[in-house]
């Protein structure tokens, strides 16, 4: 099983600041990595797939990068609605899809 | 627009059974792979099962293999999860989710609102 580790566990920032979230895989997943956003009481929302492709309707302030074992989700300037939990997910080890434990972005 | 609506959750005793349903609309259901993904209270996401568009190919997480059965009825635009021999650790919100595109991608773009399954005596 491919284990995904996310850091930090919690990121405390103010609106307008830049957020940088990390996801590390226990072995290479090539570029087969996605990022999801989840707000309390809601289902997850796909933001990024194949490491750097924004899903339909996702604002340009969200960007993804990385390949192999190290990946980054960047939110260029935090909007009030961006405070949420973010998960990474790999689909490289088909079909043993796994998710990371999440990074909570909260308001400083 | 794409809509997925789960139902069938509830309280069940350990060892019991439950059948979840997911009603799909807003897209051609028979064209897409579908999944069940769960989230224990206050925890992260866990992929449970994946079924091909025709229903001929099915995958399960090791944690549910032999106990859960995924199925679909394309004529009824519905996805199902039959859960047997339930354990306390199966307690979670269960989401149905649709792949991002018609070829199987393993990325989940559309999700239902979830249905809560609680396994407790």
Short mmCIF file of C-alpha atoms in Angstrom, two decimals:
data_model
loop_
_atom_site.label_atom_id
_atom_site.label_comp_id
_atom_site.label_asym_id
_atom_site.label_seq_id
_atom_site.Cartn_x
_atom_site.Cartn_y
_atom_site.Cartn_z
CA UNK A 1 0.00 0.00 0.00
CA UNK A 2 1.21 3.49 -0.82
CA UNK A 3 1.13 5.69 2.27
CA UNK A 4 0.64 9.42 1.86
CA UNK A 5 1.92 11.81 4.52
CA UNK A 6 0.73 15.41 4.66
CA UNK A 7 2.37 18.34 6.37
CA UNK A 8 1.79 20.38 8.32
CA UNK A 9 -1.20 18.90 10.13
CA UNK A 10 -2.53 22.40 10.71
CA UNK A 11 -1.67 25.64 8.95
CA UNK A 12 -2.79 28.88 10.59
CA UNK A 13 -2.90 31.77 8.15
CA UNK A 14 -4.74 35.03 7.51
CA UNK A 15 -6.89 35.85 4.47
CA UNK A 16 -4.71 37.10 1.64
CA UNK A 17 -1.71 35.02 2.67
CA UNK A 18 -0.16 32.27 0.60
CA UNK A 19 -0.72 28.67 1.69
CA UNK A 20 1.71 25.89 0.85
CA UNK A 21 0.63 22.32 1.66
CA UNK A 22 2.83 19.26 1.25
CA UNK A 23 2.05 15.64 0.41
CA UNK A 24 4.72 12.94 0.39
CA UNK A 25 4.25 9.39 -0.93
CA UNK A 26 5.98 6.31 0.47
CA UNK A 27 6.96 5.36 -3.07
CA UNK A 28 6.74 7.04 -6.44
CA UNK A 29 3.23 7.75 -7.72
CA UNK A 30 4.50 9.46 -10.88
CA UNK A 31 2.04 12.34 -11.42
CA UNK A 32 -1.02 10.36 -10.36
CA UNK A 33 -1.99 12.55 -7.45
CA UNK A 34 -5.08 14.60 -6.65
CA UNK A 35 -6.02 17.22 -4.08
CA UNK A 36 -9.44 17.62 -2.46
CA UNK A 37 -10.94 20.30 -0.23
CA UNK A 38 -13.47 19.43 2.45
CA UNK A 39 -15.47 21.83 4.59
CA UNK A 40 -17.32 20.75 7.76
CA UNK A 41 -20.46 18.78 7.00
CA UNK A 42 -19.74 18.70 3.27
CA UNK A 43 -18.45 16.14 0.81
CA UNK A 44 -14.92 16.53 -0.54
CA UNK A 45 -14.41 18.65 -3.65
CA UNK A 46 -11.82 17.74 -6.28
CA UNK A 47 -9.38 20.62 -6.84
CA UNK A 48 -6.38 19.20 -8.70
CA UNK A 49 -5.73 15.93 -10.54
CA UNK A 50 -2.64 14.47 -12.21
CA UNK A 51 -0.62 16.65 -9.83
CA UNK A 52 -1.17 19.94 -11.62
CA UNK A 53 -4.45 19.97 -13.57
CA UNK A 54 -7.21 22.08 -12.08
CA UNK A 55 -10.62 20.43 -12.07
CA UNK A 56 -13.56 22.15 -13.74
CA UNK A 57 -14.60 25.36 -12.02
CA UNK A 58 -11.62 25.56 -9.65
CA UNK A 59 -10.21 29.08 -9.25
CA UNK A 60 -6.76 29.84 -10.59
CA UNK A 61 -5.46 30.65 -7.09
CA UNK A 62 -5.23 26.88 -6.55
CA UNK A 63 -2.22 25.23 -8.14
CA UNK A 64 -0.49 21.90 -7.79
CA UNK A 65 3.02 20.77 -8.51
CA UNK A 66 5.36 17.85 -8.01
CA UNK A 67 6.01 14.33 -9.24
CA UNK A 68 7.40 11.09 -7.89
CA UNK A 69 7.09 11.28 -4.12
CA UNK A 70 6.82 15.01 -3.31
CA UNK A 71 3.85 17.19 -4.12
CA UNK A 72 2.65 20.68 -3.23
CA UNK A 73 -0.72 22.39 -3.25
CA UNK A 74 -0.44 26.17 -3.28
CA UNK A 75 -3.22 28.64 -2.63
CA UNK A 76 -1.80 31.94 -3.84
CA UNK A 77 -3.98 34.25 -1.76
CA UNK A 78 -6.38 32.78 0.77
CA UNK A 79 -10.03 33.72 0.47
CA UNK A 80 -12.36 33.32 3.48
CA UNK A 81 -13.99 30.28 1.83
CA UNK A 82 -10.63 28.47 1.51
CA UNK A 83 -10.35 27.65 5.21
CA UNK A 84 -10.96 23.92 5.20
CA UNK A 85 -9.24 20.53 5.31
CA UNK A 86 -7.22 19.45 2.29
CA UNK A 87 -6.51 15.84 1.35
CA UNK A 88 -4.16 14.37 -1.22
CA UNK A 89 -5.00 11.06 -2.95
CA UNK A 90 -2.99 8.73 -5.18
CA UNK A 91 -4.28 6.54 -7.99
CA UNK A 92 -0.91 5.18 -9.09
CA UNK A 93 -1.31 1.89 -7.21
CA UNK A 94 -4.45 0.89 -9.13
CA UNK A 95 -7.00 0.26 -7.71
CA UNK A 96 -5.61 0.59 -4.17
CA UNK A 97 -6.44 4.28 -3.96
CA UNK A 98 -5.23 5.93 -0.78
CA UNK A 99 -5.71 9.32 0.81
CA UNK A 100 -3.44 11.35 3.05
CA UNK A 101 -4.51 12.24 6.61
CA UNK A 102 -5.29 15.84 5.68
CA UNK A 103 -4.02 19.35 6.40
CA UNK A 104 -6.36 21.77 8.14
CA UNK A 105 -6.03 25.37 7.04
CA UNK A 106 -7.51 27.58 9.72
CA UNK A 107 -7.77 31.28 10.35
CA UNK A 108 -4.95 32.84 12.33
CA UNK B 1 -26.17 18.99 -13.26
CA UNK B 2 -24.62 15.88 -11.76
CA UNK B 3 -26.43 14.74 -8.64
CA UNK B 4 -25.71 11.76 -6.41
CA UNK B 5 -28.03 11.01 -3.51
CA UNK B 6 -27.18 8.29 -1.00
CA UNK B 7 -29.68 6.56 1.26
CA UNK B 8 -29.95 3.51 3.48
CA UNK B 9 -27.67 4.45 6.36
CA UNK B 10 -28.62 3.96 9.98
CA UNK B 11 -27.85 2.21 13.25
CA UNK B 12 -27.04 -1.49 13.07
CA UNK B 13 -25.67 -3.98 15.59
CA UNK B 14 -22.27 -5.61 15.14
CA UNK B 15 -22.60 -8.58 12.81
CA UNK B 16 -25.63 -7.05 11.13
CA UNK B 17 -26.25 -6.02 7.54
CA UNK B 18 -27.21 -2.87 5.70
CA UNK B 19 -27.71 -1.95 2.05
CA UNK B 20 -26.79 1.51 0.83
CA UNK B 21 -28.16 3.03 -2.37
CA UNK B 22 -27.00 5.93 -4.49
CA UNK B 23 -29.37 7.50 -7.01
CA UNK B 24 -27.61 9.24 -9.87
CA UNK B 25 -28.92 11.92 -12.21
CA UNK B 26 -27.67 14.62 -14.56
CA UNK B 27 -25.32 12.38 -16.54
CA UNK B 28 -25.30 9.08 -18.45
CA UNK B 29 -24.81 6.77 -15.48
CA UNK B 30 -23.92 3.74 -17.59
CA UNK B 31 -20.85 5.54 -19.00
CA UNK B 32 -19.00 6.00 -15.70
CA UNK B 33 -17.07 4.01 -13.14
CA UNK B 34 -18.45 4.59 -9.64
CA UNK B 35 -17.02 4.26 -6.16
CA UNK B 36 -17.91 4.10 -2.51
CA UNK B 37 -15.64 6.07 -0.18
CA UNK B 38 -16.10 6.35 3.57
CA UNK B 39 -15.08 8.69 6.36
CA UNK B 40 -15.12 7.67 10.01
CA UNK B 41 -16.27 10.43 12.39
CA UNK B 42 -13.53 13.05 12.70
CA UNK B 43 -11.18 11.01 10.50
CA UNK B 44 -9.85 10.99 6.97
CA UNK B 45 -11.12 9.42 3.76
CA UNK B 46 -10.91 5.71 2.90
CA UNK B 47 -11.67 4.25 -0.52
CA UNK B 48 -13.98 1.22 -0.16
CA UNK B 49 -14.97 -0.13 -3.57
CA UNK B 50 -14.95 0.61 -7.31
CA UNK B 51 -17.18 -0.73 -10.07
CA UNK B 52 -16.80 -0.43 -13.82
CA UNK B 53 -19.44 1.19 -16.01
CA UNK B 54 -20.89 -2.18 -17.03
CA UNK B 55 -20.49 -3.73 -13.58
CA UNK B 56 -18.17 -6.44 -14.89
CA UNK B 57 -15.06 -5.23 -13.06
CA UNK B 58 -15.10 -4.71 -9.31
CA UNK B 59 -12.45 -3.87 -6.73
CA UNK B 60 -12.55 -3.76 -2.93
CA UNK B 61 -10.34 -2.44 -0.18
CA UNK B 62 -8.83 -5.24 1.89
CA UNK B 63 -10.69 -3.94 4.95
CA UNK B 64 -14.09 -4.84 3.43
CA UNK B 65 -13.31 -7.67 1.01
CA UNK B 66 -15.54 -10.66 1.62
CA UNK B 67 -18.04 -8.63 3.64
CA UNK B 68 -19.19 -5.86 1.27
CA UNK B 69 -20.63 -6.20 -2.24
CA UNK B 70 -20.86 -3.34 -4.71
CA UNK B 71 -23.35 -3.49 -7.57
CA UNK B 72 -25.18 -1.22 -9.97
CA UNK B 73 -28.39 -1.13 -11.98
CA UNK B 74 -27.80 1.02 -15.04
CA UNK B 75 -31.48 0.88 -15.99
CA UNK B 76 -32.32 2.49 -12.66
CA UNK B 77 -29.29 4.82 -12.55
CA UNK B 78 -28.42 3.39 -9.18
CA UNK B 79 -25.37 2.20 -7.28
CA UNK B 80 -25.52 -0.11 -4.27
CA UNK B 81 -23.35 -1.32 -1.42
CA UNK B 82 -24.45 -4.43 0.46
CA UNK B 83 -22.64 -4.50 3.80
CA UNK B 84 -22.62 -7.73 5.83
CA UNK B 85 -20.86 -8.78 9.04
CA UNK B 86 -20.61 -5.15 10.08
CA UNK B 87 -18.05 -4.12 12.68
CA UNK B 88 -17.69 -1.07 14.90
CA UNK B 89 -14.83 0.10 12.68
CA UNK B 90 -17.22 0.31 9.71
CA UNK B 91 -18.92 3.26 11.39
CA UNK B 92 -18.58 6.13 8.94
CA UNK B 93 -20.24 8.44 6.50
CA UNK B 94 -20.42 6.58 3.19
CA UNK B 95 -20.15 8.61 0.01
CA UNK B 96 -20.80 7.49 -3.53
CA UNK B 97 -18.57 9.20 -6.04
CA UNK B 98 -18.21 9.43 -9.80
CA UNK B 99 -14.99 9.40 -11.77
CA UNK B 100 -13.83 12.62 -13.37
CA UNK B 101 -14.22 11.19 -16.90
CA UNK B 102 -15.67 8.23 -18.77
CA UNK B 103 -12.40 6.33 -18.95
CA UNK B 104 -11.53 5.06 -15.45
CA UNK B 105 -9.32 7.62 -13.78
CA UNK B 106 -9.34 6.91 -10.07
CA UNK B 107 -10.12 10.56 -9.42
CA UNK B 108 -13.46 11.47 -7.86
CA UNK B 109 -15.02 14.66 -9.15
CA UNK B 110 -18.64 14.27 -8.08
CA UNK B 111 -19.72 13.17 -4.62
CA UNK B 112 -23.03 12.64 -2.90
CA UNK B 113 -23.85 14.20 0.45
CA UNK B 114 -23.12 10.94 2.26
CA UNK B 115 -25.11 8.60 4.47
CA UNK B 116 -24.11 7.76 8.03
CA UNK B 117 -23.69 4.15 9.07
CA UNK B 118 -23.31 3.52 12.80
CA UNK B 119 -22.40 0.04 14.02
CA UNK B 120 -23.05 -0.24 17.73
CA UNK B 121 -24.74 -2.54 20.21
#
